[in-house]
């Protein structure tokens, strides 16, 4: 029996103890990690290089790509190292840091997706006032405020989690330090922590979902009044990717943190964690560039400039 004061490290359970499967896992995660880094870096570079993309929408997209790079870098490299070295230990301070960063980056992505919905609403429903409402000072302030609020939330959640006593086990049934898994191995009553996550998550997610739903109701209503088919297609090309990214992220994140305990099994826990921490950073660049002709043009220009030089 050990208490929190004597726990100096945790053990991360990988995907398998089989050496062959560990190598397979590390190779797959390495490919996914490199894909996410390249995809998001290309978006950042393309937007920075093309003056036509220096607008609030792409400013938020660049911030989203930065968050995606930071988010996947918090969990995947450590998981690859665990599989390659078979050293599953992570220090107590390392676990605290990983938990803190995950909360910041996941919360930051959710905040940015909400801001991007507001940006699309103003651009489509109030086009004449767009430059006045979404001026650069307002954009920077919205991103800064979301960061500060996420920082406060991360400090609160992390401090509450690591005030728990860990006397049953220091083995985390996940490939990174995840709050639900840390609560499972605590010998302290975690009802308060679980209730706090459930209540705050319910009200926050309900507000965000209602805000997104209302924004897109107005957006689609305005789009259907546009007489030009080409103009409607251009609007949809910027709105549909955002809606797809938001749906993917919110569904997987909510399922990971707010699902009933009856649905919690090692396989389900692992799958849900992969869906909200790894899948969005990989798919976001693909989804945003798939139907966005302006971004595709910037990427082609970046490619042609690279080869000519």
PDB file of C-alpha atoms in Angstrom:
ATOM      1  CA  UNK A   1       0.000   0.000   0.000  1.00  0.00           C
ATOM      2  CA  UNK A   2       1.338   3.396  -0.979  1.00  0.00           C
ATOM      3  CA  UNK A   3      -0.146   6.824  -0.642  1.00  0.00           C
ATOM      4  CA  UNK A   4       0.112   9.840  -2.896  1.00  0.00           C
ATOM      5  CA  UNK A   5       3.230  11.175  -1.181  1.00  0.00           C
ATOM      6  CA  UNK A   6       5.186   7.998  -2.039  1.00  0.00           C
ATOM      7  CA  UNK A   7       3.977   7.723  -5.638  1.00  0.00           C
ATOM      8  CA  UNK A   8       6.776   9.180  -7.733  1.00  0.00           C
ATOM      9  CA  UNK A   9       5.813   7.590 -11.033  1.00  0.00           C
ATOM     10  CA  UNK A  10       2.996   5.968 -12.960  1.00  0.00           C
ATOM     11  CA  UNK A  11       2.972   3.083 -15.400  1.00  0.00           C
ATOM     12  CA  UNK A  12       1.346   3.608 -18.799  1.00  0.00           C
ATOM     13  CA  UNK A  13      -0.227   0.500 -20.251  1.00  0.00           C
ATOM     14  CA  UNK A  14       0.542   0.301 -23.959  1.00  0.00           C
ATOM     15  CA  UNK A  15      -1.546  -1.376 -26.615  1.00  0.00           C
ATOM     16  CA  UNK A  16       0.085  -4.767 -26.129  1.00  0.00           C
ATOM     17  CA  UNK A  17       2.906  -6.613 -24.368  1.00  0.00           C
ATOM     18  CA  UNK A  18       3.679  -8.584 -27.525  1.00  0.00           C
ATOM     19  CA  UNK A  19       6.987  -7.259 -29.008  1.00  0.00           C
ATOM     20  CA  UNK A  20       5.744  -7.649 -32.595  1.00  0.00           C
ATOM     21  CA  UNK A  21       2.527  -5.760 -31.846  1.00  0.00           C
ATOM     22  CA  UNK A  22       4.513  -3.081 -30.018  1.00  0.00           C
ATOM     23  CA  UNK A  23       6.634  -2.498 -33.120  1.00  0.00           C
ATOM     24  CA  UNK A  24       3.484  -2.403 -35.263  1.00  0.00           C
ATOM     25  CA  UNK A  25       1.883   0.088 -32.884  1.00  0.00           C
ATOM     26  CA  UNK A  26       4.960   2.327 -32.836  1.00  0.00           C
ATOM     27  CA  UNK A  27       5.192   2.322 -36.653  1.00  0.00           C
ATOM     28  CA  UNK A  28       1.486   3.126 -37.066  1.00  0.00           C
ATOM     29  CA  UNK A  29       1.655   5.923 -34.493  1.00  0.00           C
ATOM     30  CA  UNK A  30       4.823   7.290 -36.113  1.00  0.00           C
ATOM     31  CA  UNK A  31       3.109   7.418 -39.524  1.00  0.00           C
ATOM     32  CA  UNK A  32       0.046   9.087 -37.996  1.00  0.00           C
ATOM     33  CA  UNK A  33       2.220  11.577 -36.109  1.00  0.00           C
ATOM     34  CA  UNK A  34       4.271  12.532 -39.169  1.00  0.00           C
ATOM     35  CA  UNK A  35       1.073  12.856 -41.235  1.00  0.00           C
ATOM     36  CA  UNK A  36      -0.449  15.214 -38.654  1.00  0.00           C
ATOM     37  CA  UNK A  37       2.730  17.291 -38.429  1.00  0.00           C
ATOM     38  CA  UNK A  38       3.063  17.617 -42.216  1.00  0.00           C
ATOM     39  CA  UNK A  39      -0.629  18.332 -42.818  1.00  0.00           C
ATOM     40  CA  UNK A  40      -0.951  21.014 -40.159  1.00  0.00           C
ATOM     41  CA  UNK A  41       2.443  22.542 -40.968  1.00  0.00           C
ATOM     42  CA  UNK A  42       1.441  22.839 -44.632  1.00  0.00           C
ATOM     43  CA  UNK A  43      -1.718  24.737 -43.660  1.00  0.00           C
ATOM     44  CA  UNK A  44       0.252  27.111 -41.416  1.00  0.00           C
ATOM     45  CA  UNK A  45       2.880  27.698 -44.123  1.00  0.00           C
ATOM     46  CA  UNK A  46       0.339  28.104 -46.943  1.00  0.00           C
ATOM     47  CA  UNK A  47      -1.704  30.672 -45.010  1.00  0.00           C
ATOM     48  CA  UNK A  48       1.421  32.576 -43.964  1.00  0.00           C
ATOM     49  CA  UNK A  49       2.752  32.650 -47.542  1.00  0.00           C
ATOM     50  CA  UNK A  50      -0.482  33.630 -49.317  1.00  0.00           C
ATOM     51  CA  UNK A  51      -1.627  37.187 -48.626  1.00  0.00           C
ATOM     52  CA  UNK A  52      -5.093  36.350 -49.960  1.00  0.00           C
ATOM     53  CA  UNK A  53      -5.566  34.069 -46.953  1.00  0.00           C
ATOM     54  CA  UNK A  54      -4.705  36.721 -44.380  1.00  0.00           C
ATOM     55  CA  UNK A  55      -8.247  36.873 -43.048  1.00  0.00           C
ATOM     56  CA  UNK A  56      -9.864  36.016 -39.694  1.00  0.00           C
ATOM     57  CA  UNK A  57     -11.124  32.622 -40.905  1.00  0.00           C
ATOM     58  CA  UNK A  58      -7.629  31.435 -41.827  1.00  0.00           C
ATOM     59  CA  UNK A  59      -6.129  33.089 -38.753  1.00  0.00           C
ATOM     60  CA  UNK A  60      -8.342  30.845 -36.637  1.00  0.00           C
ATOM     61  CA  UNK A  61      -7.472  27.872 -38.860  1.00  0.00           C
ATOM     62  CA  UNK A  62      -3.759  28.475 -38.285  1.00  0.00           C
ATOM     63  CA  UNK A  63      -4.353  28.575 -34.533  1.00  0.00           C
ATOM     64  CA  UNK A  64      -6.318  25.323 -34.822  1.00  0.00           C
ATOM     65  CA  UNK A  65      -3.423  23.699 -36.699  1.00  0.00           C
ATOM     66  CA  UNK A  66      -0.967  24.863 -34.029  1.00  0.00           C
ATOM     67  CA  UNK A  67      -3.187  23.375 -31.329  1.00  0.00           C
ATOM     68  CA  UNK A  68      -3.433  20.111 -33.290  1.00  0.00           C
ATOM     69  CA  UNK A  69       0.362  19.862 -33.513  1.00  0.00           C
ATOM     70  CA  UNK A  70       0.729  20.579 -29.786  1.00  0.00           C
ATOM     71  CA  UNK A  71      -2.081  18.197 -28.847  1.00  0.00           C
ATOM     72  CA  UNK A  72      -0.796  15.157 -30.749  1.00  0.00           C
ATOM     73  CA  UNK A  73       2.785  15.917 -29.634  1.00  0.00           C
ATOM     74  CA  UNK A  74       1.671  15.651 -26.001  1.00  0.00           C
ATOM     75  CA  UNK A  75       0.650  11.984 -26.215  1.00  0.00           C
ATOM     76  CA  UNK A  76       1.961  10.188 -29.312  1.00  0.00           C
ATOM     77  CA  UNK A  77       5.784  10.569 -28.954  1.00  0.00           C
ATOM     78  CA  UNK A  78       5.657   9.206 -25.396  1.00  0.00           C
ATOM     79  CA  UNK A  79       3.479   6.297 -26.545  1.00  0.00           C
ATOM     80  CA  UNK A  80       5.944   5.495 -29.350  1.00  0.00           C
ATOM     81  CA  UNK A  81       8.840   5.599 -26.875  1.00  0.00           C
ATOM     82  CA  UNK A  82       6.966   3.236 -24.533  1.00  0.00           C
ATOM     83  CA  UNK A  83       6.457   0.701 -27.327  1.00  0.00           C
ATOM     84  CA  UNK A  84      10.029   0.884 -28.637  1.00  0.00           C
ATOM     85  CA  UNK A  85      11.806   0.775 -25.278  1.00  0.00           C
ATOM     86  CA  UNK A  86       9.183  -1.183 -23.303  1.00  0.00           C
ATOM     87  CA  UNK A  87       9.746   1.381 -20.550  1.00  0.00           C
ATOM     88  CA  UNK A  88       6.196   2.257 -19.512  1.00  0.00           C
ATOM     89  CA  UNK A  89       7.130   4.537 -16.629  1.00  0.00           C
ATOM     90  CA  UNK A  90       6.182   8.211 -16.567  1.00  0.00           C
ATOM     91  CA  UNK A  91       7.174  10.414 -13.646  1.00  0.00           C
ATOM     92  CA  UNK A  92       4.586  11.990 -11.377  1.00  0.00           C
ATOM     93  CA  UNK A  93       5.565  15.457 -12.635  1.00  0.00           C
ATOM     94  CA  UNK A  94       5.454  14.193 -16.221  1.00  0.00           C
ATOM     95  CA  UNK A  95       1.958  12.821 -15.716  1.00  0.00           C
ATOM     96  CA  UNK A  96       0.792  16.117 -14.188  1.00  0.00           C
ATOM     97  CA  UNK A  97       2.268  18.035 -17.124  1.00  0.00           C
ATOM     98  CA  UNK A  98       0.729  15.718 -19.706  1.00  0.00           C
ATOM     99  CA  UNK A  99      -2.715  15.944 -18.105  1.00  0.00           C
ATOM    100  CA  UNK A 100      -2.472  19.736 -17.858  1.00  0.00           C
ATOM    101  CA  UNK A 101      -1.439  20.150 -21.504  1.00  0.00           C
ATOM    102  CA  UNK A 102      -4.114  17.785 -22.822  1.00  0.00           C
ATOM    103  CA  UNK A 103      -6.841  19.778 -21.043  1.00  0.00           C
ATOM    104  CA  UNK A 104      -5.479  23.056 -22.446  1.00  0.00           C
ATOM    105  CA  UNK A 105      -5.180  21.823 -26.029  1.00  0.00           C
ATOM    106  CA  UNK A 106      -8.478  19.930 -26.125  1.00  0.00           C
ATOM    107  CA  UNK A 107     -10.315  22.842 -24.517  1.00  0.00           C
ATOM    108  CA  UNK A 108      -8.545  25.285 -26.832  1.00  0.00           C
ATOM    109  CA  UNK A 109      -9.639  23.327 -29.892  1.00  0.00           C
ATOM    110  CA  UNK A 110     -13.250  23.318 -28.711  1.00  0.00           C
ATOM    111  CA  UNK A 111     -13.101  27.081 -28.059  1.00  0.00           C
ATOM    112  CA  UNK A 112     -11.581  27.767 -31.482  1.00  0.00           C
ATOM    113  CA  UNK A 113     -14.209  25.696 -33.287  1.00  0.00           C
ATOM    114  CA  UNK A 114     -16.886  27.748 -31.509  1.00  0.00           C
ATOM    115  CA  UNK A 115     -15.199  31.028 -32.479  1.00  0.00           C
ATOM    116  CA  UNK A 116     -14.906  29.817 -36.078  1.00  0.00           C
ATOM    117  CA  UNK A 117     -18.649  29.140 -36.153  1.00  0.00           C
ATOM    118  CA  UNK A 118     -19.271  32.717 -35.007  1.00  0.00           C
ATOM    119  CA  UNK A 119     -16.880  33.966 -37.690  1.00  0.00           C
ATOM    120  CA  UNK A 120     -18.790  32.095 -40.413  1.00  0.00           C
ATOM    121  CA  UNK A 121     -22.108  33.397 -39.026  1.00  0.00           C
ATOM    122  CA  UNK A 122     -20.954  37.028 -39.188  1.00  0.00           C
ATOM    123  CA  UNK A 123     -19.374  36.586 -42.635  1.00  0.00           C
ATOM    124  CA  UNK A 124     -22.502  35.071 -44.193  1.00  0.00           C
ATOM    125  CA  UNK A 125     -25.361  36.693 -42.287  1.00  0.00           C
ATOM    126  CA  UNK A 126     -23.803  40.156 -41.782  1.00  0.00           C
ATOM    127  CA  UNK A 127     -21.306  40.530 -44.655  1.00  0.00           C
ATOM    128  CA  UNK A 128     -21.402  44.338 -44.727  1.00  0.00           C
ATOM    129  CA  UNK A 129     -20.451  44.527 -41.032  1.00  0.00           C
ATOM    130  CA  UNK A 130     -17.922  41.682 -41.160  1.00  0.00           C
ATOM    131  CA  UNK A 131     -14.759  43.798 -41.224  1.00  0.00           C
ATOM    132  CA  UNK A 132     -16.123  45.968 -38.413  1.00  0.00           C
ATOM    133  CA  UNK A 133     -17.139  43.074 -36.142  1.00  0.00           C
ATOM    134  CA  UNK A 134     -14.301  40.650 -36.944  1.00  0.00           C
ATOM    135  CA  UNK A 135     -11.465  43.159 -36.890  1.00  0.00           C
ATOM    136  CA  UNK A 136      -7.982  41.948 -35.980  1.00  0.00           C
ATOM    137  CA  UNK A 137      -8.152  43.268 -32.422  1.00  0.00           C
ATOM    138  CA  UNK A 138     -11.394  41.352 -31.832  1.00  0.00           C
ATOM    139  CA  UNK A 139      -9.926  38.148 -33.325  1.00  0.00           C
ATOM    140  CA  UNK A 140      -6.772  38.323 -31.207  1.00  0.00           C
ATOM    141  CA  UNK A 141      -8.800  39.103 -28.088  1.00  0.00           C
ATOM    142  CA  UNK A 142     -11.141  36.144 -28.652  1.00  0.00           C
ATOM    143  CA  UNK A 143      -8.202  33.751 -29.013  1.00  0.00           C
ATOM    144  CA  UNK A 144      -6.454  35.258 -25.986  1.00  0.00           C
ATOM    145  CA  UNK A 145      -9.570  35.075 -23.793  1.00  0.00           C
ATOM    146  CA  UNK A 146     -10.189  31.454 -24.782  1.00  0.00           C
ATOM    147  CA  UNK A 147      -6.565  30.634 -23.876  1.00  0.00           C
ATOM    148  CA  UNK A 148      -6.824  32.309 -20.452  1.00  0.00           C
ATOM    149  CA  UNK A 149     -10.114  30.543 -19.659  1.00  0.00           C
ATOM    150  CA  UNK A 150      -8.666  27.201 -20.744  1.00  0.00           C
ATOM    151  CA  UNK A 151      -5.588  27.838 -18.629  1.00  0.00           C
ATOM    152  CA  UNK A 152      -7.753  28.428 -15.546  1.00  0.00           C
ATOM    153  CA  UNK A 153      -9.821  25.329 -16.333  1.00  0.00           C
ATOM    154  CA  UNK A 154      -6.680  23.220 -16.807  1.00  0.00           C
ATOM    155  CA  UNK A 155      -5.211  24.372 -13.500  1.00  0.00           C
ATOM    156  CA  UNK A 156      -8.480  23.577 -11.698  1.00  0.00           C
ATOM    157  CA  UNK A 157      -8.982  20.119 -13.249  1.00  0.00           C
ATOM    158  CA  UNK A 158      -5.334  19.108 -12.868  1.00  0.00           C
ATOM    159  CA  UNK A 159      -5.080  20.240  -9.251  1.00  0.00           C
ATOM    160  CA  UNK A 160      -8.307  18.459  -8.302  1.00  0.00           C
ATOM    161  CA  UNK A 161      -7.161  15.261 -10.022  1.00  0.00           C
ATOM    162  CA  UNK A 162      -3.720  15.117  -8.430  1.00  0.00           C
ATOM    163  CA  UNK A 163      -5.023  15.943  -4.972  1.00  0.00           C
ATOM    164  CA  UNK A 164      -6.462  12.442  -5.009  1.00  0.00           C
ATOM    165  CA  UNK A 165      -4.647   9.643  -3.188  1.00  0.00           C
ATOM    166  CA  UNK A 166      -3.198   6.848  -5.304  1.00  0.00           C
ATOM    167  CA  UNK A 167      -2.829   3.897  -2.986  1.00  0.00           C
ATOM    168  CA  UNK A 168      -4.419   1.048  -4.940  1.00  0.00           C
ATOM    169  CA  UNK A 169      -2.208   1.103  -7.994  1.00  0.00           C
ATOM    170  CA  UNK A 170      -0.030   3.389 -10.075  1.00  0.00           C
ATOM    171  CA  UNK A 171      -0.869   1.564 -13.323  1.00  0.00           C
ATOM    172  CA  UNK A 172      -2.830   3.747 -15.770  1.00  0.00           C
ATOM    173  CA  UNK A 173      -4.927   1.720 -18.210  1.00  0.00           C
ATOM    174  CA  UNK A 174      -4.213   4.078 -21.087  1.00  0.00           C
ATOM    175  CA  UNK A 175      -1.319   5.189 -23.304  1.00  0.00           C
ATOM    176  CA  UNK A 176      -1.286   8.643 -21.692  1.00  0.00           C
ATOM    177  CA  UNK A 177      -2.286  10.250 -18.387  1.00  0.00           C
ATOM    178  CA  UNK A 178      -6.049  10.526 -18.787  1.00  0.00           C
ATOM    179  CA  UNK A 179      -8.262  11.965 -16.043  1.00  0.00           C
ATOM    180  CA  UNK A 180     -10.909   9.169 -16.106  1.00  0.00           C
ATOM    181  CA  UNK A 181      -8.152   6.545 -15.818  1.00  0.00           C
ATOM    182  CA  UNK A 182      -6.459   8.416 -12.961  1.00  0.00           C
ATOM    183  CA  UNK A 183      -9.783   8.538 -11.126  1.00  0.00           C
ATOM    184  CA  UNK A 184     -10.123   4.773 -11.560  1.00  0.00           C
ATOM    185  CA  UNK A 185      -6.856   3.991  -9.771  1.00  0.00           C
ATOM    186  CA  UNK A 186      -7.414   6.471  -6.943  1.00  0.00           C
ATOM    187  CA  UNK A 187      -8.379   5.138  -3.515  1.00  0.00           C
ATOM    188  CA  UNK A 188     -10.056   8.476  -2.712  1.00  0.00           C
ATOM    189  CA  UNK A 189     -13.765   8.982  -3.256  1.00  0.00           C
ATOM    190  CA  UNK A 190     -13.910  10.549  -6.734  1.00  0.00           C
ATOM    191  CA  UNK A 191     -17.628  11.324  -6.802  1.00  0.00           C
ATOM    192  CA  UNK A 192     -16.996  15.071  -6.469  1.00  0.00           C
ATOM    193  CA  UNK A 193     -14.499  15.054  -9.359  1.00  0.00           C
ATOM    194  CA  UNK A 194     -16.773  12.952 -11.548  1.00  0.00           C
ATOM    195  CA  UNK A 195     -19.798  15.121 -10.750  1.00  0.00           C
ATOM    196  CA  UNK A 196     -17.830  18.294 -11.478  1.00  0.00           C
ATOM    197  CA  UNK A 197     -16.756  16.981 -14.890  1.00  0.00           C
ATOM    198  CA  UNK A 198     -20.273  15.785 -15.665  1.00  0.00           C
ATOM    199  CA  UNK A 199     -22.034  19.003 -14.623  1.00  0.00           C
ATOM    200  CA  UNK A 200     -19.517  21.431 -16.112  1.00  0.00           C
ATOM    201  CA  UNK A 201     -19.277  19.334 -19.261  1.00  0.00           C
ATOM    202  CA  UNK A 202     -23.045  19.159 -19.627  1.00  0.00           C
ATOM    203  CA  UNK A 203     -23.591  22.912 -19.323  1.00  0.00           C
ATOM    204  CA  UNK A 204     -20.545  23.863 -21.407  1.00  0.00           C
ATOM    205  CA  UNK A 205     -21.243  21.333 -24.153  1.00  0.00           C
ATOM    206  CA  UNK A 206     -24.942  22.217 -24.191  1.00  0.00           C
ATOM    207  CA  UNK A 207     -24.098  25.918 -24.587  1.00  0.00           C
ATOM    208  CA  UNK A 208     -21.564  25.250 -27.353  1.00  0.00           C
ATOM    209  CA  UNK A 209     -23.853  22.824 -29.173  1.00  0.00           C
ATOM    210  CA  UNK A 210     -26.771  25.284 -28.976  1.00  0.00           C
ATOM    211  CA  UNK A 211     -24.517  28.121 -30.167  1.00  0.00           C
ATOM    212  CA  UNK A 212     -23.208  26.092 -33.123  1.00  0.00           C
ATOM    213  CA  UNK A 213     -26.697  24.842 -33.990  1.00  0.00           C
ATOM    214  CA  UNK A 214     -28.170  28.363 -33.901  1.00  0.00           C
ATOM    215  CA  UNK A 215     -25.277  29.773 -35.947  1.00  0.00           C
ATOM    216  CA  UNK A 216     -25.637  27.178 -38.678  1.00  0.00           C
ATOM    217  CA  UNK A 217     -29.399  27.486 -38.707  1.00  0.00           C
ATOM    218  CA  UNK A 218     -28.990  31.172 -39.586  1.00  0.00           C
ATOM    219  CA  UNK A 219     -26.139  30.370 -41.988  1.00  0.00           C
ATOM    220  CA  UNK A 220     -27.998  27.718 -43.975  1.00  0.00           C
ATOM    221  CA  UNK A 221     -31.121  29.867 -44.014  1.00  0.00           C
ATOM    222  CA  UNK A 222     -29.100  32.749 -45.490  1.00  0.00           C
ATOM    223  CA  UNK A 223     -27.296  30.459 -47.950  1.00  0.00           C
ATOM    224  CA  UNK A 224     -30.524  29.090 -49.395  1.00  0.00           C
ATOM    225  CA  UNK A 225     -31.565  32.657 -50.284  1.00  0.00           C
ATOM    226  CA  UNK A 226     -28.457  33.179 -52.418  1.00  0.00           C
ATOM    227  CA  UNK A 227     -29.560  32.989 -56.091  1.00  0.00           C
ATOM    228  CA  UNK A 228     -26.165  32.003 -57.496  1.00  0.00           C
ATOM    229  CA  UNK A 229     -25.387  28.275 -57.342  1.00  0.00           C
ATOM    230  CA  UNK A 230     -21.665  29.000 -57.521  1.00  0.00           C
ATOM    231  CA  UNK A 231     -21.871  31.385 -54.558  1.00  0.00           C
ATOM    232  CA  UNK A 232     -23.826  28.835 -52.528  1.00  0.00           C
ATOM    233  CA  UNK A 233     -21.199  26.203 -53.327  1.00  0.00           C
ATOM    234  CA  UNK A 234     -18.411  28.535 -52.184  1.00  0.00           C
ATOM    235  CA  UNK A 235     -20.169  29.191 -48.871  1.00  0.00           C
ATOM    236  CA  UNK A 236     -20.805  25.500 -48.291  1.00  0.00           C
ATOM    237  CA  UNK A 237     -17.164  24.745 -49.087  1.00  0.00           C
ATOM    238  CA  UNK A 238     -16.101  26.804 -46.050  1.00  0.00           C
ATOM    239  CA  UNK A 239     -18.931  25.786 -43.694  1.00  0.00           C
ATOM    240  CA  UNK A 240     -19.240  22.029 -44.221  1.00  0.00           C
ATOM    241  CA  UNK A 241     -15.591  21.254 -43.291  1.00  0.00           C
ATOM    242  CA  UNK A 242     -15.938  23.239 -40.053  1.00  0.00           C
ATOM    243  CA  UNK A 243     -19.185  21.483 -39.167  1.00  0.00           C
ATOM    244  CA  UNK A 244     -17.611  18.076 -39.898  1.00  0.00           C
ATOM    245  CA  UNK A 245     -14.562  18.832 -37.732  1.00  0.00           C
ATOM    246  CA  UNK A 246     -16.720  20.122 -34.885  1.00  0.00           C
ATOM    247  CA  UNK A 247     -19.031  17.083 -34.986  1.00  0.00           C
ATOM    248  CA  UNK A 248     -16.109  14.649 -34.996  1.00  0.00           C
ATOM    249  CA  UNK A 249     -14.372  16.396 -32.111  1.00  0.00           C
ATOM    250  CA  UNK A 250     -17.339  17.059 -29.822  1.00  0.00           C
ATOM    251  CA  UNK A 251     -18.823  13.571 -30.175  1.00  0.00           C
ATOM    252  CA  UNK A 252     -15.561  11.755 -29.412  1.00  0.00           C
ATOM    253  CA  UNK A 253     -14.558  14.103 -26.561  1.00  0.00           C
ATOM    254  CA  UNK A 254     -17.964  13.960 -24.866  1.00  0.00           C
ATOM    255  CA  UNK A 255     -18.065  10.174 -25.187  1.00  0.00           C
ATOM    256  CA  UNK A 256     -14.586   9.875 -23.624  1.00  0.00           C
ATOM    257  CA  UNK A 257     -15.308  12.011 -20.563  1.00  0.00           C
ATOM    258  CA  UNK A 258     -19.061  11.692 -19.999  1.00  0.00           C
ATOM    259  CA  UNK A 259     -19.965   8.130 -20.994  1.00  0.00           C
ATOM    260  CA  UNK A 260     -21.547   5.862 -18.345  1.00  0.00           C
ATOM    261  CA  UNK A 261     -19.226   3.554 -16.418  1.00  0.00           C
ATOM    262  CA  UNK A 262     -21.138   0.603 -17.840  1.00  0.00           C
ATOM    263  CA  UNK A 263     -19.654   1.470 -21.248  1.00  0.00           C
ATOM    264  CA  UNK A 264     -16.126   1.686 -19.875  1.00  0.00           C
ATOM    265  CA  UNK A 265     -13.982  -1.252 -20.963  1.00  0.00           C
ATOM    266  CA  UNK A 266     -10.245  -1.299 -21.820  1.00  0.00           C
ATOM    267  CA  UNK A 267     -10.987  -1.546 -25.555  1.00  0.00           C
ATOM    268  CA  UNK A 268     -13.657   1.190 -25.516  1.00  0.00           C
ATOM    269  CA  UNK A 269     -11.461   3.467 -23.369  1.00  0.00           C
ATOM    270  CA  UNK A 270      -8.549   3.011 -25.746  1.00  0.00           C
ATOM    271  CA  UNK A 271     -10.628   3.555 -28.870  1.00  0.00           C
ATOM    272  CA  UNK A 272     -12.366   6.679 -27.525  1.00  0.00           C
ATOM    273  CA  UNK A 273      -9.015   8.179 -26.462  1.00  0.00           C
ATOM    274  CA  UNK A 274      -7.574   7.625 -29.933  1.00  0.00           C
ATOM    275  CA  UNK A 275     -10.662   9.200 -31.521  1.00  0.00           C
ATOM    276  CA  UNK A 276     -10.454  12.507 -29.652  1.00  0.00           C
ATOM    277  CA  UNK A 277      -6.677  12.916 -29.200  1.00  0.00           C
ATOM    278  CA  UNK A 278      -5.242  11.517 -32.450  1.00  0.00           C
ATOM    279  CA  UNK A 279      -7.929  11.471 -35.138  1.00  0.00           C
ATOM    280  CA  UNK A 280      -8.796  15.228 -35.214  1.00  0.00           C
ATOM    281  CA  UNK A 281      -5.178  16.446 -35.692  1.00  0.00           C
ATOM    282  CA  UNK A 282      -4.801  14.016 -38.611  1.00  0.00           C
ATOM    283  CA  UNK A 283      -8.162  14.634 -40.274  1.00  0.00           C
ATOM    284  CA  UNK A 284      -8.514  18.393 -39.740  1.00  0.00           C
ATOM    285  CA  UNK A 285      -6.021  19.392 -42.484  1.00  0.00           C
ATOM    286  CA  UNK A 286      -7.599  16.889 -44.892  1.00  0.00           C
ATOM    287  CA  UNK A 287     -11.156  18.022 -44.176  1.00  0.00           C
ATOM    288  CA  UNK A 288     -10.362  21.752 -44.387  1.00  0.00           C
ATOM    289  CA  UNK A 289      -8.379  21.442 -47.630  1.00  0.00           C
ATOM    290  CA  UNK A 290     -10.722  18.952 -49.305  1.00  0.00           C
ATOM    291  CA  UNK A 291     -13.407  21.450 -50.417  1.00  0.00           C
ATOM    292  CA  UNK A 292     -11.642  24.756 -49.844  1.00  0.00           C
ATOM    293  CA  UNK A 293     -10.457  25.928 -53.284  1.00  0.00           C
ATOM    294  CA  UNK A 294      -8.597  28.956 -51.904  1.00  0.00           C
ATOM    295  CA  UNK A 295      -6.558  26.766 -49.572  1.00  0.00           C
ATOM    296  CA  UNK A 296      -5.963  24.199 -52.330  1.00  0.00           C
ATOM    297  CA  UNK A 297      -4.699  26.996 -54.586  1.00  0.00           C
ATOM    298  CA  UNK A 298      -2.340  28.216 -51.865  1.00  0.00           C
ATOM    299  CA  UNK A 299      -1.014  24.690 -51.310  1.00  0.00           C
ATOM    300  CA  UNK A 300      -0.441  24.207 -55.055  1.00  0.00           C
ATOM    301  CA  UNK A 301       1.343  27.553 -55.211  1.00  0.00           C
ATOM    302  CA  UNK A 302       3.490  26.519 -52.255  1.00  0.00           C
ATOM    303  CA  UNK A 303       4.329  23.255 -53.999  1.00  0.00           C
ATOM    304  CA  UNK A 304       5.197  24.918 -57.314  1.00  0.00           C
ATOM    305  CA  UNK A 305       7.369  27.531 -55.593  1.00  0.00           C
ATOM    306  CA  UNK A 306       9.204  24.772 -53.745  1.00  0.00           C
ATOM    307  CA  UNK A 307      10.022  22.889 -56.947  1.00  0.00           C
ATOM    308  CA  UNK A 308      11.030  26.006 -58.879  1.00  0.00           C
ATOM    309  CA  UNK A 309      13.470  26.979 -56.169  1.00  0.00           C
TER     310      UNK A 309
END
